[in-house]
PDB file of C-alpha atoms in Angstrom:
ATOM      1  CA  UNK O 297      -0.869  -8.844 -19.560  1.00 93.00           C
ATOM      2  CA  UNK O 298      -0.769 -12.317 -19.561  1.00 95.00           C
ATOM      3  CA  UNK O 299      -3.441 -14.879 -17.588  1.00 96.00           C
ATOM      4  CA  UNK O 300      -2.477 -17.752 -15.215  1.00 96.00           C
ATOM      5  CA  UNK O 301      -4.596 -20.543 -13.597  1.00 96.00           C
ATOM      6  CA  UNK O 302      -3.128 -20.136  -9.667  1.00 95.00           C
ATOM      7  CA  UNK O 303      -2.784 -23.328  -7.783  1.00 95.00           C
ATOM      8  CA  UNK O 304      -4.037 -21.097  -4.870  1.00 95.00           C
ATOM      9  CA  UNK O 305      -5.103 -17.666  -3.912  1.00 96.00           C
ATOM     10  CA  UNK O 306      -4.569 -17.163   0.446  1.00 96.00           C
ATOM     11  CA  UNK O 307      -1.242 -17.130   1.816  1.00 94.00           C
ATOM     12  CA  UNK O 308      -1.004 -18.573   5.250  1.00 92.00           C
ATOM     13  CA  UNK O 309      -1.447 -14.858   6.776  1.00 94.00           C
ATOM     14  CA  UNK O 310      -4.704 -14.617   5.023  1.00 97.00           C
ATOM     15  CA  UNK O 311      -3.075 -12.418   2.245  1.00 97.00           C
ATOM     16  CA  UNK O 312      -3.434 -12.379  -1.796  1.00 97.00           C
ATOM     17  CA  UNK O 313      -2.436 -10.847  -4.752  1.00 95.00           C
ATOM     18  CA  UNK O 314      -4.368 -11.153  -7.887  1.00 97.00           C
ATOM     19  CA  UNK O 315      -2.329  -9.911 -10.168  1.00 97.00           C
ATOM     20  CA  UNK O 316       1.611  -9.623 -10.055  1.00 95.00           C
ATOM     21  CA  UNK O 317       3.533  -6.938 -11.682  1.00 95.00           C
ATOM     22  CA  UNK O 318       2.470  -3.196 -11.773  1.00 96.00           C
ATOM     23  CA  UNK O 319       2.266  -0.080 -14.184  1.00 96.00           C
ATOM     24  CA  UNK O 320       2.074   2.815 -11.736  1.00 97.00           C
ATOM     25  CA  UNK O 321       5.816   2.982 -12.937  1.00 96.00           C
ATOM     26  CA  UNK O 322       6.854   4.298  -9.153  1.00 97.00           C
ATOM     27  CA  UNK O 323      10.476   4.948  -9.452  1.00 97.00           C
ATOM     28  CA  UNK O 324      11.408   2.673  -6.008  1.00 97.00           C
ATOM     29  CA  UNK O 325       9.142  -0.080  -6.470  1.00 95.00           C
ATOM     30  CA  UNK O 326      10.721  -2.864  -4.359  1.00 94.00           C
ATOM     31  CA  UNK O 327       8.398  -5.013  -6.029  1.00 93.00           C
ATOM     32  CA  UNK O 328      11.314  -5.233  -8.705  1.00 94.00           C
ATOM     33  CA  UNK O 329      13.707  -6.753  -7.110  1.00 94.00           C
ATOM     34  CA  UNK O 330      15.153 -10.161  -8.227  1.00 93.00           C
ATOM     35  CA  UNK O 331      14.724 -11.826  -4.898  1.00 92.00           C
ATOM     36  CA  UNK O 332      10.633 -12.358  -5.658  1.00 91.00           C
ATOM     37  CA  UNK O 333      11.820 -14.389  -8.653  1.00 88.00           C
ATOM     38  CA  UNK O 334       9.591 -12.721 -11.405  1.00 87.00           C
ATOM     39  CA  UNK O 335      10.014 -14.902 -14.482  1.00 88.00           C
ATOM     40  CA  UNK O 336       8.182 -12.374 -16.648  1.00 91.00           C
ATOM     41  CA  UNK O 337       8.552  -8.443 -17.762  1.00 93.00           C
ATOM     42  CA  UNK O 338       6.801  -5.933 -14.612  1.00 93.00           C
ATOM     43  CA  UNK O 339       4.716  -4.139 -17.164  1.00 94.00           C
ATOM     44  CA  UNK O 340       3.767  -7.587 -17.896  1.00 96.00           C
ATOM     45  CA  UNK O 341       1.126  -7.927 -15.400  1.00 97.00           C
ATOM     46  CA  UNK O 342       0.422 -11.637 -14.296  1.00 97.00           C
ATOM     47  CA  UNK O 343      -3.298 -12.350 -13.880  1.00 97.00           C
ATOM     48  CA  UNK O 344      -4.495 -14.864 -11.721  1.00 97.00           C
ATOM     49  CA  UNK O 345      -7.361 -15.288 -13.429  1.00 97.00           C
ATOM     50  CA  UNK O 346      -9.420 -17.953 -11.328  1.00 98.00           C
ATOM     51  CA  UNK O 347      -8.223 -15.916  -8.231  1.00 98.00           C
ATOM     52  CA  UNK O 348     -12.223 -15.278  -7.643  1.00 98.00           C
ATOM     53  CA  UNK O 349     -12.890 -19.347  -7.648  1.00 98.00           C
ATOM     54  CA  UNK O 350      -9.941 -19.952  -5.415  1.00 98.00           C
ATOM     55  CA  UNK O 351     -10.524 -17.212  -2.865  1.00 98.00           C
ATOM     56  CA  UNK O 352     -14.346 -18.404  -2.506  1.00 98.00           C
ATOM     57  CA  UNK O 353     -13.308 -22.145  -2.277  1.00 97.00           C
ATOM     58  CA  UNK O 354     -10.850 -20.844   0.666  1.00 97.00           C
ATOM     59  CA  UNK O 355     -13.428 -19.085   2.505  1.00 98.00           C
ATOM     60  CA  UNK O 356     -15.720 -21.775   2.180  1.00 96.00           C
ATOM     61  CA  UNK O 357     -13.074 -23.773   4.070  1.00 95.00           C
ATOM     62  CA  UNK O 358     -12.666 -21.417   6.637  1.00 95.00           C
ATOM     63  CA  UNK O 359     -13.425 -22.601  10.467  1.00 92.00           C
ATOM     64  CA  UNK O 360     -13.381 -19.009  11.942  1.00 94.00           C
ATOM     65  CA  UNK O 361     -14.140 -15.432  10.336  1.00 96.00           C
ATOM     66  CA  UNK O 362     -10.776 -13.420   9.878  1.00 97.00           C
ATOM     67  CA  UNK O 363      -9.259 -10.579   7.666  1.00 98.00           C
ATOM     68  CA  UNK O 364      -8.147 -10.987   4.455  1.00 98.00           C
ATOM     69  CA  UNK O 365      -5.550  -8.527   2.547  1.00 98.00           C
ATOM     70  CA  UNK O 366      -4.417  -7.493  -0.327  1.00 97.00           C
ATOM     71  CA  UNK O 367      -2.037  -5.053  -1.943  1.00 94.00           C
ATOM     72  CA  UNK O 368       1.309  -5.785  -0.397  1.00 89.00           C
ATOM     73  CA  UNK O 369       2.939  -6.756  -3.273  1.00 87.00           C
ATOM     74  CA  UNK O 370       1.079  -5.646  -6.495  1.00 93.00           C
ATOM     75  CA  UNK O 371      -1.520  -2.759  -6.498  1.00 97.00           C
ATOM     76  CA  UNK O 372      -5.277  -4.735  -6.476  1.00 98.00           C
ATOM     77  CA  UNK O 373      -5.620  -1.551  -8.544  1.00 98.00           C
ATOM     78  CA  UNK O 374      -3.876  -1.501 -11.526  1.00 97.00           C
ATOM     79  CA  UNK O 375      -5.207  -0.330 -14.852  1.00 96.00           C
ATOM     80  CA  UNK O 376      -6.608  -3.641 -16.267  1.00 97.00           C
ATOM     81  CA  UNK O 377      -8.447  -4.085 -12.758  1.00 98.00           C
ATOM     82  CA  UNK O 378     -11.114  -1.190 -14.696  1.00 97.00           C
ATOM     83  CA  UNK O 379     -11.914  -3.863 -17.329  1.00 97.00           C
ATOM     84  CA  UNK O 380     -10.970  -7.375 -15.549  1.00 98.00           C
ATOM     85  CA  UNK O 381     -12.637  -6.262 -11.909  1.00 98.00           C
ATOM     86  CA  UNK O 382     -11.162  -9.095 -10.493  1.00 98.00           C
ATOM     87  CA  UNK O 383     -10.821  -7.267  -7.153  1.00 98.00           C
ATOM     88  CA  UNK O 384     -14.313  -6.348  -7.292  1.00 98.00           C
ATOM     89  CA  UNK O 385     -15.301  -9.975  -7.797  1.00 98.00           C
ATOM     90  CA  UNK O 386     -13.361 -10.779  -4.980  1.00 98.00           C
ATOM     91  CA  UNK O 387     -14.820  -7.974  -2.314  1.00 98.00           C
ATOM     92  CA  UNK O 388     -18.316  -9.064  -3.270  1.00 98.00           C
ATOM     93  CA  UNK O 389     -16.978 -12.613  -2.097  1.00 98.00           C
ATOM     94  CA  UNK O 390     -15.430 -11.248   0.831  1.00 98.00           C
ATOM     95  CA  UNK O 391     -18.593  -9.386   1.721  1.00 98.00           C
ATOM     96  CA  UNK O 392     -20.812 -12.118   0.925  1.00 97.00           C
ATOM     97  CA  UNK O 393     -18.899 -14.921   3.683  1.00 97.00           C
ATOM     98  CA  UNK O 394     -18.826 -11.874   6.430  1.00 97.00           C
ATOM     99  CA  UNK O 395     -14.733 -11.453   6.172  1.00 98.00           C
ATOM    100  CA  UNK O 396     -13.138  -8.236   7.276  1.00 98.00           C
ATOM    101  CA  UNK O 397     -10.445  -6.438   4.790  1.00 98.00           C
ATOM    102  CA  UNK O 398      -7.574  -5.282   4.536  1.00 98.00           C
ATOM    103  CA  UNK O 399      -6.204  -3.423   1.495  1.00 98.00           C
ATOM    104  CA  UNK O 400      -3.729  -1.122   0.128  1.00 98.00           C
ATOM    105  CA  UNK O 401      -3.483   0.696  -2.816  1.00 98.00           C
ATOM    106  CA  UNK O 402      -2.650   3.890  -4.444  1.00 97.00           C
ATOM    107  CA  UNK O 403      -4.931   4.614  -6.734  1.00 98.00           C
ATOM    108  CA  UNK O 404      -8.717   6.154  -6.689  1.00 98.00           C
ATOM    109  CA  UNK O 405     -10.175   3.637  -8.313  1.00 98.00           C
ATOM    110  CA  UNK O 406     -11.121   1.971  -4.974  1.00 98.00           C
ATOM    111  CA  UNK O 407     -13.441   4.711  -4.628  1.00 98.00           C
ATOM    112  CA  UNK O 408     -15.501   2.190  -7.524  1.00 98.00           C
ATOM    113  CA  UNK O 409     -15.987   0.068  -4.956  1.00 98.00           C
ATOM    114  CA  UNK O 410     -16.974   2.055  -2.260  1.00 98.00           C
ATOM    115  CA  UNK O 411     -20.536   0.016  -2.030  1.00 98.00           C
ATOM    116  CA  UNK O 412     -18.533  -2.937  -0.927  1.00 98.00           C
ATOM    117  CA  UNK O 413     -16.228  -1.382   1.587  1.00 98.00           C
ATOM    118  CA  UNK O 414     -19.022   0.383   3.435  1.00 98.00           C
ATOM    119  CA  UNK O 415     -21.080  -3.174   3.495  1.00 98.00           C
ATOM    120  CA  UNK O 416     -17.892  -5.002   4.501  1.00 98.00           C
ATOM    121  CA  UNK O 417     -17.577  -1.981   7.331  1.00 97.00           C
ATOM    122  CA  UNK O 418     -20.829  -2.392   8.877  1.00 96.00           C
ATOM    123  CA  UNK O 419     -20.684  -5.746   9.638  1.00 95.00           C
ATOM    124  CA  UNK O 420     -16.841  -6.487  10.093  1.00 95.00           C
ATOM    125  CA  UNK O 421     -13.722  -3.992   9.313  1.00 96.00           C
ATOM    126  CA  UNK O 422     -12.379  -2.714   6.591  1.00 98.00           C
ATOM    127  CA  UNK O 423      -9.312  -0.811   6.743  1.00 98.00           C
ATOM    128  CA  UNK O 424      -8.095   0.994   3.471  1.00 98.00           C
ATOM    129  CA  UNK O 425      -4.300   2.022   3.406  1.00 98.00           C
ATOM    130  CA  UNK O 426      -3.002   4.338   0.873  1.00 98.00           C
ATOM    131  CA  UNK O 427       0.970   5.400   0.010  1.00 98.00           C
ATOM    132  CA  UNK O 428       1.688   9.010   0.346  1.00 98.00           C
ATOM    133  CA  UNK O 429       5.190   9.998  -0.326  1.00 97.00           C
ATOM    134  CA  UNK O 430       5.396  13.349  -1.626  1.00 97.00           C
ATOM    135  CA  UNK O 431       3.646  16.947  -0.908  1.00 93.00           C
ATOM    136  CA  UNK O 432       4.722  18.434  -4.081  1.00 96.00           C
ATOM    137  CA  UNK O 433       2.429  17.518  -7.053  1.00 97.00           C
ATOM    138  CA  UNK O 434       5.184  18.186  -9.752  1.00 97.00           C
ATOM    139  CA  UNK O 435       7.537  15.610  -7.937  1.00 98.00           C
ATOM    140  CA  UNK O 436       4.627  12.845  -7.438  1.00 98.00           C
ATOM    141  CA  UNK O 437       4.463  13.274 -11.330  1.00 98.00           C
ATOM    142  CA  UNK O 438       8.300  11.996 -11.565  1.00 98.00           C
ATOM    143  CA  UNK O 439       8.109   9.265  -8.508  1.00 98.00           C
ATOM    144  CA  UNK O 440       4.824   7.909  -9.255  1.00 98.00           C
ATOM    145  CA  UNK O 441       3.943   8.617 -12.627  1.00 97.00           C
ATOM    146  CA  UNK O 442       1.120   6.352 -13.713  1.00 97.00           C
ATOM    147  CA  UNK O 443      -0.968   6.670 -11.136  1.00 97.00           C
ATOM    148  CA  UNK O 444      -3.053   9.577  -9.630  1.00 97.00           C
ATOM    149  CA  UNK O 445      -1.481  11.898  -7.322  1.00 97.00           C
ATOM    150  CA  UNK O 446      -1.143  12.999  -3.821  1.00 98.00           C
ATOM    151  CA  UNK O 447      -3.662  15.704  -4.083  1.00 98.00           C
ATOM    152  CA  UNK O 448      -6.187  13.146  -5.298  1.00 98.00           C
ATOM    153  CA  UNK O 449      -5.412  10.283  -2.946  1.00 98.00           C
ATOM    154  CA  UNK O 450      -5.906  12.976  -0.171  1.00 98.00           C
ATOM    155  CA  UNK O 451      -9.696  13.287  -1.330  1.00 98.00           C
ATOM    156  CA  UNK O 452      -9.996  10.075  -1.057  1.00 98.00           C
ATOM    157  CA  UNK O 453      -8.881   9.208   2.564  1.00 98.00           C
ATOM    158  CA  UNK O 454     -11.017  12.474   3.184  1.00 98.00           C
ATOM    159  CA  UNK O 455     -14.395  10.258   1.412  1.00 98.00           C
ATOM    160  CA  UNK O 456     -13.437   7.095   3.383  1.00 98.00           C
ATOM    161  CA  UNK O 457     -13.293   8.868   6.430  1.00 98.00           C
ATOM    162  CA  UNK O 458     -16.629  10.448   5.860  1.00 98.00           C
ATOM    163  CA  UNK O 459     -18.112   7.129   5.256  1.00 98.00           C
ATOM    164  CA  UNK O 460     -16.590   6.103   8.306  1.00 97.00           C
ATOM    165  CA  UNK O 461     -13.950   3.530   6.923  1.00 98.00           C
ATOM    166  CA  UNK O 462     -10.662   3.529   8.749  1.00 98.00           C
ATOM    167  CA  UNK O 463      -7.824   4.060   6.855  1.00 98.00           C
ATOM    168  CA  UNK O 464      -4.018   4.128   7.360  1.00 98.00           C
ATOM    169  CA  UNK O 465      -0.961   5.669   5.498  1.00 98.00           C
ATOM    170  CA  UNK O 466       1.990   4.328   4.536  1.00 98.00           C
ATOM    171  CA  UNK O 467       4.317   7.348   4.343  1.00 97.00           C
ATOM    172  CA  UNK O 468       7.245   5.612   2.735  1.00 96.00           C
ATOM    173  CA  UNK O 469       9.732   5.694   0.964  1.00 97.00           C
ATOM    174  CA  UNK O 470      11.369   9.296   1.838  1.00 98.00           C
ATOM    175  CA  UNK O 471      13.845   9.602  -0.738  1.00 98.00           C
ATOM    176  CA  UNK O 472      17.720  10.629   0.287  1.00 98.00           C
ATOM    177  CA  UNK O 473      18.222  14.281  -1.045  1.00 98.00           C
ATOM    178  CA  UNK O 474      14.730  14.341  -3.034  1.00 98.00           C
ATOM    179  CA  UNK O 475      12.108  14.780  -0.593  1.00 97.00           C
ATOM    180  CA  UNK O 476      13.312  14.075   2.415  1.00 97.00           C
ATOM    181  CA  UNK O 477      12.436  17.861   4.117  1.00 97.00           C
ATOM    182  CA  UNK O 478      10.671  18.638   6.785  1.00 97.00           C
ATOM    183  CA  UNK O 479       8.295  20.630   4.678  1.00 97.00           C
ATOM    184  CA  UNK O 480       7.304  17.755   3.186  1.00 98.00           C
ATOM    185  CA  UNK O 481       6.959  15.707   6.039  1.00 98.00           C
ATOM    186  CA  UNK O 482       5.137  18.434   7.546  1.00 97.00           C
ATOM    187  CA  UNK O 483       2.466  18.881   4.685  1.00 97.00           C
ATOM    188  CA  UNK O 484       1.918  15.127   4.249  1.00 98.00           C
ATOM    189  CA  UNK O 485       1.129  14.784   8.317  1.00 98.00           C
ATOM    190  CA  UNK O 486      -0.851  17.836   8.241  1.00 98.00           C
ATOM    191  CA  UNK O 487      -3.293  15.972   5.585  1.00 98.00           C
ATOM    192  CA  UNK O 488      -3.354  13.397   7.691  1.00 98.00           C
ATOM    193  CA  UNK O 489      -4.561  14.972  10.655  1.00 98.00           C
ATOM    194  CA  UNK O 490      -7.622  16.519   8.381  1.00 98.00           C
ATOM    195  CA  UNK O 491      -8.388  13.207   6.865  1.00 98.00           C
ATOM    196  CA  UNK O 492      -8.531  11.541  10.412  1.00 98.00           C
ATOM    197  CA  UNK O 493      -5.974   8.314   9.765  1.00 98.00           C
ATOM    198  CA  UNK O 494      -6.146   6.052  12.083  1.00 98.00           C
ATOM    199  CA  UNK O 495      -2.245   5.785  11.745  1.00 98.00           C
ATOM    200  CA  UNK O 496       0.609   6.320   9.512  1.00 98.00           C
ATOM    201  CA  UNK O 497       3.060   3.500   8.841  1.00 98.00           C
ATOM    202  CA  UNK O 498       7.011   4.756   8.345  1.00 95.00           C
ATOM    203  CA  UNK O 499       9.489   2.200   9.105  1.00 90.00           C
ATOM    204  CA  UNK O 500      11.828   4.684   9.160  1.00 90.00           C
ATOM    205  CA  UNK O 501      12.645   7.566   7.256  1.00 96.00           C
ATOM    206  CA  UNK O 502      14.597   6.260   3.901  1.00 97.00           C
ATOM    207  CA  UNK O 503      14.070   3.977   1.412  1.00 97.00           C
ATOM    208  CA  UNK O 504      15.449   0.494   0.595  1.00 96.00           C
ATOM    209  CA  UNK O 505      17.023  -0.822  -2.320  1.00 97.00           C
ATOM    210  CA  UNK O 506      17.698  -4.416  -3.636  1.00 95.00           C
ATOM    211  CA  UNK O 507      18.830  -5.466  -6.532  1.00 96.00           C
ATOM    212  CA  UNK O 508      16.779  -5.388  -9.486  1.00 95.00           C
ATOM    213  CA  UNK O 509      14.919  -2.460  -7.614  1.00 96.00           C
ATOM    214  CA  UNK O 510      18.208  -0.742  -7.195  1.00 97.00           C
ATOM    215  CA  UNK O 511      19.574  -0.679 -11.359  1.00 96.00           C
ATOM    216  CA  UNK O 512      15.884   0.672 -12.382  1.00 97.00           C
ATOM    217  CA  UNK O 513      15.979   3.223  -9.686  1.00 98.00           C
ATOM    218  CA  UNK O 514      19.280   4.453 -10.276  1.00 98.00           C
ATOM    219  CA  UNK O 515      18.427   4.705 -13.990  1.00 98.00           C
ATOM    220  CA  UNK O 516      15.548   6.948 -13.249  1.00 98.00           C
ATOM    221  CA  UNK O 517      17.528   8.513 -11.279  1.00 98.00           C
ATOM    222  CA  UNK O 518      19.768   9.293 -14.237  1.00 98.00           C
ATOM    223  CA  UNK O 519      16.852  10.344 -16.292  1.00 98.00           C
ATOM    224  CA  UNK O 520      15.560  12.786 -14.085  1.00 98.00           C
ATOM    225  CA  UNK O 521      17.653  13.956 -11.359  1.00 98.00           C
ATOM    226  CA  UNK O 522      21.397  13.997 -13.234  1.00 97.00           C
ATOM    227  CA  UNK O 523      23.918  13.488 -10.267  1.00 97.00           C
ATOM    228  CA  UNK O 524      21.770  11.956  -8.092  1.00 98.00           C
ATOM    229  CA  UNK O 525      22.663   8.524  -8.308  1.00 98.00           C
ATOM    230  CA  UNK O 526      26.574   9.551  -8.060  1.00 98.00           C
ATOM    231  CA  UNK O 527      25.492  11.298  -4.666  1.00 98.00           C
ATOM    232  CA  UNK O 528      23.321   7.898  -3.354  1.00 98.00           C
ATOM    233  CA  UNK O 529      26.615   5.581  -4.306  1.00 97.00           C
ATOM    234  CA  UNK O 530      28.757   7.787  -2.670  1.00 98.00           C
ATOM    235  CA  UNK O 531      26.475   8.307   0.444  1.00 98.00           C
ATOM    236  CA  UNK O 532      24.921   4.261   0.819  1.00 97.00           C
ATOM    237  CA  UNK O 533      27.442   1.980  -1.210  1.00 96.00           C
ATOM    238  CA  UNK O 534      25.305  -0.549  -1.622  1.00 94.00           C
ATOM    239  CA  UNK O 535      23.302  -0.966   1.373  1.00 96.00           C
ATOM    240  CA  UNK O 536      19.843  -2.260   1.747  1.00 96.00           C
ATOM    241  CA  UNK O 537      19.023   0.448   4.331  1.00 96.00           C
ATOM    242  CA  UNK O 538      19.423   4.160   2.720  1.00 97.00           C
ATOM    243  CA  UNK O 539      18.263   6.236   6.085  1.00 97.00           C
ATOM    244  CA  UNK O 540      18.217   9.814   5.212  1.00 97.00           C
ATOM    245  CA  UNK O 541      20.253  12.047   6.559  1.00 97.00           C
ATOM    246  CA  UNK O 542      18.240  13.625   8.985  1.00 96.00           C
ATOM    247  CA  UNK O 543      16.210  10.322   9.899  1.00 97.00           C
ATOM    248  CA  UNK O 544      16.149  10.949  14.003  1.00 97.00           C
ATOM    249  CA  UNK O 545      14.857  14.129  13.780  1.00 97.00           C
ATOM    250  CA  UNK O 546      12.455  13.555  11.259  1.00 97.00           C
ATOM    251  CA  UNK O 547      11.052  10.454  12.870  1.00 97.00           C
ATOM    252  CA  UNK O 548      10.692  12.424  16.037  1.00 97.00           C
ATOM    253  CA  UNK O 549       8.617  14.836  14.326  1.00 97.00           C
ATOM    254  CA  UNK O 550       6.483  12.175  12.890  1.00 98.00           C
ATOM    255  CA  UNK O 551       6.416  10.447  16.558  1.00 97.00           C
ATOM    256  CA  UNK O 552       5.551  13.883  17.930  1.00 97.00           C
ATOM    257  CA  UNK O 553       2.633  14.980  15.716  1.00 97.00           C
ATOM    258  CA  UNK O 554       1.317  11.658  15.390  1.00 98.00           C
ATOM    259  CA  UNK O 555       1.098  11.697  19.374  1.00 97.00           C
ATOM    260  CA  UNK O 556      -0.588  14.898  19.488  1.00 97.00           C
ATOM    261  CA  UNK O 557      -3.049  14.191  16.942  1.00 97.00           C
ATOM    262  CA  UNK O 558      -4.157  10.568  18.218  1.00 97.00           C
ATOM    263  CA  UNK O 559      -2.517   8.475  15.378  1.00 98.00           C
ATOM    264  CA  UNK O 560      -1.331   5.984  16.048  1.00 98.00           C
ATOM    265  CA  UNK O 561       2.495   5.348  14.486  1.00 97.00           C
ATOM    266  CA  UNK O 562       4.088   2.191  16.105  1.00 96.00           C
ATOM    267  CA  UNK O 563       4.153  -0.455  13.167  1.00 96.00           C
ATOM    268  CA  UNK O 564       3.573  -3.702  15.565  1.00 97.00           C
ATOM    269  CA  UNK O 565       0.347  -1.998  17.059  1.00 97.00           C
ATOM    270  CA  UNK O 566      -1.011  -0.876  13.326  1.00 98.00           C
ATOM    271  CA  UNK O 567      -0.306  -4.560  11.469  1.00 97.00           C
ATOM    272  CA  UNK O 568      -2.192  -6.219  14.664  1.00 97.00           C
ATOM    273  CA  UNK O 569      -5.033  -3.769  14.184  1.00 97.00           C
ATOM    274  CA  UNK O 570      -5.282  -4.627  10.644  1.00 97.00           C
ATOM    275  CA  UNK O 571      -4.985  -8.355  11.460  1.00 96.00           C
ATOM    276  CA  UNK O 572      -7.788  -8.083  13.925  1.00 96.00           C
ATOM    277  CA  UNK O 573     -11.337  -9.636  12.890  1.00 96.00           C
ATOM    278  CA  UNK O 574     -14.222  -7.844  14.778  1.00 93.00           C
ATOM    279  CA  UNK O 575     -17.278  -8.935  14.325  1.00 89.00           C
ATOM    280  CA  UNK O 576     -19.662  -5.993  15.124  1.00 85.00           C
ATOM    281  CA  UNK O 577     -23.089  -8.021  15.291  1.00 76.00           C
ATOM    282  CA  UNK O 578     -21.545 -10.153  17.744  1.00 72.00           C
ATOM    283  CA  UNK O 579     -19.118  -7.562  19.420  1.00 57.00           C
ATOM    284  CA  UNK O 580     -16.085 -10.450  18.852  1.00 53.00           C
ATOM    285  CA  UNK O 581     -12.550 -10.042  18.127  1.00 53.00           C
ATOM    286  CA  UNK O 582     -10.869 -12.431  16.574  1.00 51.00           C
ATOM    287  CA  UNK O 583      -7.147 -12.739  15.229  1.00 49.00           C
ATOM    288  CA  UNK O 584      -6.188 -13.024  11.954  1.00 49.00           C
ATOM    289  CA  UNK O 585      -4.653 -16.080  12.815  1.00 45.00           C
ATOM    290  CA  UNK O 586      -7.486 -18.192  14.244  1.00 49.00           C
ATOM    291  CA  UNK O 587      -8.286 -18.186  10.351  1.00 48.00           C
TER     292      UNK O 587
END
C-alpha cells in the first residue's frame, strides 16, 4: 500500500472511494482496466489517507441531507481496512451529520461495523449491496479468491436482514461457459428470496471486458480453465459486451422469480432507491441530488 493526501473525497453523485486498487484478486475485476488510468500496481492499494478530514469538511458544507456511497470502484473492504478503519472513521462521520448510505462490498467484514449501519438505519437508510456470482463454493474459490465466499456472504445478507437493513445484490458477472447455468442462477435467487433482498441488480446476463481487464482475465483463464480463453475469442472477438449464450432465457427467469418473490430487478428503479435520502424522524424524502 501506498498513502496519498486527496484533493477531495465526494464525487458530484455523492460517491467515494477511499482506497483505490483491490486484493480480493476476482478474476473479472473491471476495476483493471486501463481506461481508469491507474498509475500504480492493483495490489498496490492507494490510500486516501485524509479521506476522513475531507468527507467531514464536505458534509459540513452540505445544504440538504442526502446519501452517500461507496464501493463502486474499490471494495471499502479490503484487507488493510482491518488495521487502517478508514471506512469505519468515515460511517461514524456519516452517522454523526444524519447522512443515509449506500455501500457495496463483498466481504464480511462489514459485519464489524454493524453498530453503525443499524444507527445510520434508524434515523436515515442504509442500504448494503453485496456481489454474488457463483453457487458453487469450489468455483467462488477460483473467481474470487481472496475474499470470503458465497456461503458466507449469504449469512450475512441473512444478519442484515434480521437487523432490518435493506440490502441488494449485484448478481454479476455470469461468466460465458463457466457458470452461466440455470442451476446456478437458480441457487443464487433462491438465497435471495430467504435473505429477503430488496432487489438484485443484473445488467444482463454476461460479463464485460476492457482492456487491461481483458489480458488478466484471459490469463486466469489460462491458468485455470485451459481452453477457455480460445473458446471466449472465438465466441466474443473482442467485444465489450460478452452476453452468454442463453442470456434471454436466463434473464427471464431472473425477471420471473424476482416478480414472484417481490424483488425488485429493474436497475433504474434500484439506483433511484439507493439515491433516495429519507429522513425517518421527519418522514422526508429527499434526492440524492438536492445534496
Amino acid at each position: 500500500m501506498h498513502e496519498v493526501k486527496a484533493k477531495g473525497i465526494l464525487s458530484a453523485q455523492n460517491g467515494m472511494n477511499i482506497y483505490r486498487g483491490c486484493t480480493h484478486g476476482c478474476i473479472y475485476c473491471d476495476a483493471r482496466s486501463t481506461c481508469y488510468q491507474m498509475d500504480h500496481v492493483f495490489e498496490d492499494i492507494e490510500v486516501k489517507i485524509n479521506a476522513p478530514e475531507l468527507l467531514e469538511q464536505a458534509l459540513r458544507k452540505k445544504r440538504k441531507k442526502c446519501m452517500i456511497g461507496t464501493g463502486a470502484m474499490s471494495d471499502p473492504y479490503l484487507h488493510l481496512e482491518k488495521e487502517l478503519q478508514l471506512t469505519r472513521r468515515c460511517l461514524e462521520l456519516i452517522d454523526e451529520y444524519g447522512f443515509g448510505l449506500a455501500i457495496q462490498t463483498k466481504s464480511d467484514m462489514i459485519l464489524r461495523d454493524l453498530d453503525l449501519l443499524k444507527r445510520i438505519n434508524q434515523k436515515t437508510k442504509c442500504v448494503v449491496q453485496m456481489t454474488l456470482t457463483t453457487y458453487d463454493e469450489k468455483l467462488c474459490r477460483i473467481l474470487e479468491p481472496h475474499v470470503c465466499t458465497t456461503a458466507r456472504r449469504i449469512e450475512v445478507l441473512n444478519i442484515l436482514k434480521e437487523e432490518g437493513i435493506p440490502t441488494i445484490v449485484w448478481m454479476t458477472p455470469i461468466l460465458p461457459f463457466i457458470n452461466d447455468t440455470e442451476e446456478n442462477i437458480r441457487g443464487l435467487l433462491d438465497e435471495c428470496r430467504k435473505a429477503g433482498v430488496y432487489g438484485i441488480i443484473t445488467f444482463g446476463i454476461g460479463v464485460t471486458l476492457r482492456d487491461g481487464d481483458r489480458q488478466y482475465f484471459y490469463r486466469k483463464l489460462d491458468e485455470h480453465f485451459p481452453g477457455m480463453k480460445e473458446r471466449y475469442v472465438q465466441t466474443y472477438g473482442n467485444s465489450y459486451e460478452l452476453p452468454v449464450p442463453k442470456e434471454k432465457e436466463l434473464m427471464k427467469l431472473v425477471r420471473q422469480e424476482c416478480e414472484k418473490n417481490g424483488i425488485e430487478w429493474q436497475a433504474e428503479v434500484l439506483f433511484e432507491y439507493m439515491h433516495r435520502f429519507e429522513d425517518k424522524q421527519a418522514g422526508e424524502q429527499l434526492s440524492l441530488f438536492d445534496g
